[in-house]
Short mmCIF file of C-alpha atoms in Angstrom, two decimals:
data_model
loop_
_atom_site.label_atom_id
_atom_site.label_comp_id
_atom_site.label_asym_id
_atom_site.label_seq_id
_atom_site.Cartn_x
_atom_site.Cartn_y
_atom_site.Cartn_z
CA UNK A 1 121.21 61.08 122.06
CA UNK A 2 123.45 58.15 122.60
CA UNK A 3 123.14 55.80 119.47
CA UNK A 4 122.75 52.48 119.43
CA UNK A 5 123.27 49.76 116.75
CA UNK A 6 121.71 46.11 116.46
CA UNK A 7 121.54 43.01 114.03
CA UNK A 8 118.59 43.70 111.47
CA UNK A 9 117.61 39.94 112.19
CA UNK A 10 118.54 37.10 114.36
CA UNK A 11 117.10 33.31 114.48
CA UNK A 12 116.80 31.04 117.20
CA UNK A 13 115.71 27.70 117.55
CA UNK A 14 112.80 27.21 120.13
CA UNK A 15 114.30 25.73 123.55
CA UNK A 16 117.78 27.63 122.97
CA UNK A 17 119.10 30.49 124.72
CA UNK A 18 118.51 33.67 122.09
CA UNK A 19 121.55 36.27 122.66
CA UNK A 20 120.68 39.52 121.28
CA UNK A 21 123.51 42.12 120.82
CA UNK A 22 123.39 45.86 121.44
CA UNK A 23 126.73 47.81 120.92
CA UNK A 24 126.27 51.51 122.20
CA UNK A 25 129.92 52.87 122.23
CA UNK A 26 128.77 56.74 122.88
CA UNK A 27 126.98 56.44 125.99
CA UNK A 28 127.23 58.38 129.33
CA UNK A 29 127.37 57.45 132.82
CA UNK A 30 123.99 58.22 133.91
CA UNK A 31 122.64 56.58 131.11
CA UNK A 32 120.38 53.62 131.64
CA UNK A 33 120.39 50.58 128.71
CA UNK A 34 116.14 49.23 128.40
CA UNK A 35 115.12 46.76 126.36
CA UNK A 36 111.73 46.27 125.04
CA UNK A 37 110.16 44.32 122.38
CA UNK A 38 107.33 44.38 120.11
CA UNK A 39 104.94 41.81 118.91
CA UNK A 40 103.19 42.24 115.78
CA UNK A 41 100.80 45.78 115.84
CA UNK A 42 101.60 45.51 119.60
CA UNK A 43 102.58 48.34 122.26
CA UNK A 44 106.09 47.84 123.03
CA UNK A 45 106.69 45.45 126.35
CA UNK A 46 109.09 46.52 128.89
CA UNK A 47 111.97 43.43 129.27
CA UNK A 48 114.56 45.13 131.50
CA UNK A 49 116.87 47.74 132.28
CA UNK A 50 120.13 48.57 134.01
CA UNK A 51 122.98 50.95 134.22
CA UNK A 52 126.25 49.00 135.27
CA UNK A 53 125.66 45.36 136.98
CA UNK A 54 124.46 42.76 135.28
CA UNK A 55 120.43 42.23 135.68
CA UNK A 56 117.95 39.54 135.43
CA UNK A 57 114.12 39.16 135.89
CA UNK A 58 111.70 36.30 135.30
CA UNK A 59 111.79 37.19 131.17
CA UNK A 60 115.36 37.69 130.74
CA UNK A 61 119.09 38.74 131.43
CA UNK A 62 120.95 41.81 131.08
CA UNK A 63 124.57 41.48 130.50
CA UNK A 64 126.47 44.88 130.35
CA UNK A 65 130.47 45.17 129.48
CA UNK A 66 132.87 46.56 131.95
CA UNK A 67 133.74 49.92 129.60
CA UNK A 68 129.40 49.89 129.13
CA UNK A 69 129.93 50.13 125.42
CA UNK A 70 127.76 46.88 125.02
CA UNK A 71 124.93 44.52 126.14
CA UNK A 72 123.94 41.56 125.47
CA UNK A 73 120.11 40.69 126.21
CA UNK A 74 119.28 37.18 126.58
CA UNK A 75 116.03 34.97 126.23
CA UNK A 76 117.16 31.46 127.98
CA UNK A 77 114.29 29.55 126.78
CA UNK A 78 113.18 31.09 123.35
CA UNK A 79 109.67 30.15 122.86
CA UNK A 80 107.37 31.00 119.59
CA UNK A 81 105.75 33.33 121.25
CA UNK A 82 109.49 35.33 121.84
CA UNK A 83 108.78 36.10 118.16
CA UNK A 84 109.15 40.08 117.93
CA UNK A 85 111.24 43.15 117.73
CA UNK A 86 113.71 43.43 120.17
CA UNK A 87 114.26 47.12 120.77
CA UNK A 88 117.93 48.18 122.77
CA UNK A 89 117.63 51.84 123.79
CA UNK A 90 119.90 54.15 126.07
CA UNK A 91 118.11 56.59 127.71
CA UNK A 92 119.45 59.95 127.58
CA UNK A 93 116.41 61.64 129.78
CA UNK A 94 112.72 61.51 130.15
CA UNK A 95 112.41 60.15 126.85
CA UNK A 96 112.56 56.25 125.15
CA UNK A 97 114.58 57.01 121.66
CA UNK A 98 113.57 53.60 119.90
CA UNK A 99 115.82 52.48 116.80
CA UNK A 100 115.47 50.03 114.28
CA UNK A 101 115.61 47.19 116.89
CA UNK A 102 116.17 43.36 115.59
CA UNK A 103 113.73 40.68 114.36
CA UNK A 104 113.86 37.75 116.49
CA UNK A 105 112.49 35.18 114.65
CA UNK A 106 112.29 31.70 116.60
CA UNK A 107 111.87 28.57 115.03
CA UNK A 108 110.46 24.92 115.86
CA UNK B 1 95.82 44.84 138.24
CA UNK B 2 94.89 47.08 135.20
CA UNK B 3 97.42 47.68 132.87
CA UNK B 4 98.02 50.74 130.45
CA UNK B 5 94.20 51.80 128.57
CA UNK B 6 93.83 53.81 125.34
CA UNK B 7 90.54 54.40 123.31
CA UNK B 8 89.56 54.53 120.87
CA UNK B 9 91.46 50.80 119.48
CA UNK B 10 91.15 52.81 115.99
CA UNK B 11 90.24 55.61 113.95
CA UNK B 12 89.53 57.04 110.87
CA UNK B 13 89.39 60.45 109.93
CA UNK B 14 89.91 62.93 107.07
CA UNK B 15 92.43 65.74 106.49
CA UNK B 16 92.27 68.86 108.18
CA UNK B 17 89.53 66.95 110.68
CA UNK B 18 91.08 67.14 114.61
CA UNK B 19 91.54 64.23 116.64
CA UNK B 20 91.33 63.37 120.88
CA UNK B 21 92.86 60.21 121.75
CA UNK B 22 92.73 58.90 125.29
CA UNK B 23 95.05 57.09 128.08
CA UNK B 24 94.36 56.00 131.31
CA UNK B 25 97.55 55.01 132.73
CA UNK B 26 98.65 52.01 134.84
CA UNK B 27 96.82 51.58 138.62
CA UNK B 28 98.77 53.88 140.58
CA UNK B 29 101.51 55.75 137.67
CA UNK B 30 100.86 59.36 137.50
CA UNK B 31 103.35 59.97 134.54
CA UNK B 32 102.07 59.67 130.82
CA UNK B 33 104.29 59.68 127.37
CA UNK B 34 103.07 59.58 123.92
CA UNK B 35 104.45 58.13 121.16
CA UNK B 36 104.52 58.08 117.67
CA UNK B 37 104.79 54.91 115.67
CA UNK B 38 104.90 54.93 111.36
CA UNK B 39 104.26 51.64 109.61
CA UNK B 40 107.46 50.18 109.92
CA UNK B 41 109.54 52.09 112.18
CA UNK B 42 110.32 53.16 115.73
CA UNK B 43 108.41 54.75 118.08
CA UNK B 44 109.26 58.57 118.40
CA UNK B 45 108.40 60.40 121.31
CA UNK B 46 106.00 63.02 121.03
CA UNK B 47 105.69 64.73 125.00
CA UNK B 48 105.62 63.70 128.22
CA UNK B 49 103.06 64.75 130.93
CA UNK B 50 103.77 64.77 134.93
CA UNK B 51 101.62 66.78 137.98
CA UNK B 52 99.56 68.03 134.87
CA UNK B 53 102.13 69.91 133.05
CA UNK B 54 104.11 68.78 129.82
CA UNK B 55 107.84 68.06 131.42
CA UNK B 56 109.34 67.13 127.87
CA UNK B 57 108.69 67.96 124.12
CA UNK B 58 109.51 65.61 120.92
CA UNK B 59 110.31 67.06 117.33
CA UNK B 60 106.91 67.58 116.93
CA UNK B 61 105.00 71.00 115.70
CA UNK B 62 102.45 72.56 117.55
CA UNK B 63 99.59 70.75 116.20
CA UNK B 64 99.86 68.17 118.43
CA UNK B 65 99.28 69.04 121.77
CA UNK B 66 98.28 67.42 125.29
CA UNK B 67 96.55 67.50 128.90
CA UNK B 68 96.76 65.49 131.87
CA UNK B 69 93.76 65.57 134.32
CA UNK B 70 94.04 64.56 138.00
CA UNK B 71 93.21 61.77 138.02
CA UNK B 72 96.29 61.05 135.75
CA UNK B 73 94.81 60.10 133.24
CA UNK B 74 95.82 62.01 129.53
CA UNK B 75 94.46 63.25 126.08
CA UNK B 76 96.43 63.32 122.59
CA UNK B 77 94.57 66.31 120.45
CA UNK B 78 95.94 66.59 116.80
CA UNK B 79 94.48 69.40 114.58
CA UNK B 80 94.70 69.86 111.37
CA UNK B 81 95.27 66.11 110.47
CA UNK B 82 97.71 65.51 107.53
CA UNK B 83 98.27 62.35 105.58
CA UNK B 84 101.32 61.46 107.04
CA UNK B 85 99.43 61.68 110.92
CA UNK B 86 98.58 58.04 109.84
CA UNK B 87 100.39 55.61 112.70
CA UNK B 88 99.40 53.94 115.73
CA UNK B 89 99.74 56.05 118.83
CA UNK B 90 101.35 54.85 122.13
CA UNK B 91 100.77 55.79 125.71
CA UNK B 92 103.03 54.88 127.85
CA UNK B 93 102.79 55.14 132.12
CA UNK B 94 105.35 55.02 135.19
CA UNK B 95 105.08 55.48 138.70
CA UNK B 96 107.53 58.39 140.72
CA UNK B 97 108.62 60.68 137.97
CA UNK B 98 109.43 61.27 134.32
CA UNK B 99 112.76 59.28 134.49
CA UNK B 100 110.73 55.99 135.84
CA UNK B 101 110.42 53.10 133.35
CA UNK B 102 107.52 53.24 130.79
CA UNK B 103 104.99 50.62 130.43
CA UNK B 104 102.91 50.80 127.16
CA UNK B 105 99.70 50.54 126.24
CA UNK B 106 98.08 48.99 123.24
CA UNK B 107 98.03 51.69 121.34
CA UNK B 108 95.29 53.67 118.45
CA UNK B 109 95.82 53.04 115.18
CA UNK B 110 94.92 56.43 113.17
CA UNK B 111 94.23 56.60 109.59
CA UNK B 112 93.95 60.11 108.12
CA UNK B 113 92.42 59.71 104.43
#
């Protein structure tokens, strides 16, 4: 399975964009990057996914390198409530391998 | 639109008891995964269940096994419960196949004493 590494922690001030950083040098062409967080004692909550182009939905952005050996997620409003683990996984098959992830913590 | 239901919300239970957890998936998804989460780790996937049969198997021994009904709908059984069976349990649904993107429920947190 295609690994994937991330800051342990990140902060962000509320109102500012939070970047989050995924490198994940050792992954294939079919392979999809998804991002999900977790809030506290939470099930995980889908954020987004793509496979080349970058993507964006109503909760955040997806920005994927040319060579696909990164991504960056990002929050463009960070709000207290963006407070969680921010899992970056690459999807080998049927399966969601989930990491370590990074602590966002945002702060007023 | 109803989202991703598992019951019980928690559970208690004793070594070498068995356990049945239960997930209804998202209106309309006919593919359930379970998961595995420890106090302060991951999620690891235990199996995956689509048109009733198990389409993918996590590092997991044989203790823990699984069933999807027709209506979609899916059971967790664990026998022999050991200490380390302790974590909260994730279903997650999708719509149009086991390669379709997950959408989790809230989970049931186990504690095997």
């Amino acid at each position: 399975d295609a690994k994937t590494t991330q800051p342990p922690s990140m902060d962000c001030a509320e109102g500012r964009a939070a970047n989050l950083p995924c490198n994940h040098s050792t992954i294939s062409g079919n392979e999809y990057v998804y991002w999900y967080r977790q809030i506290h004692s939470q099930g995980p909550q889908y954020i987004i996914h793509g496979l080349k182009n970058n993507e964006t939905n109503e909760m955040a952005s997806l920005i994927i390198t040319e060579d696909r050996k990164s991504s960056t997620l990002i929050l463009p409003h960070a709000t207290l409530r963006d407070t969680a683990v921010y899992y970056c996984i690459v999807r080998p098959d049927n399966k969601l391998v989930f990491g370590a992830g990074t602590i966002l913590r945002v702060k007023s | 639109d109803a989202g991703v239901t598992q019951s019980p919300t928690h559970l208690i239970k004793t070594r070498g008891q068995q356990v049945t957890l239960r997930c209804s998936p998202k209106s309309g998804h006919d593919t359930v995964s379970w998961y595995q989460q420890a106090l302060g780790q991951g999620p690891q996937f235990i199996f995956q269940y689509y048109e009733e049969e198990e389409r993918q198997r996590g590092n997991f021994p044989d203790r823990f096994s699984g069933h999807q009904f027709p209506n979609y709908s899916s059971e967790l059984n664990v026998n022999a419960l050991l200490l380390g069976d302790s974590a909260l349990y994730l279903c997650a649904s999708s719509l149009g196949g086991p390669r379709e993107t997950q959408y989790f429920g809230p989970g049931t947190r186990l504690l095997v004493l």
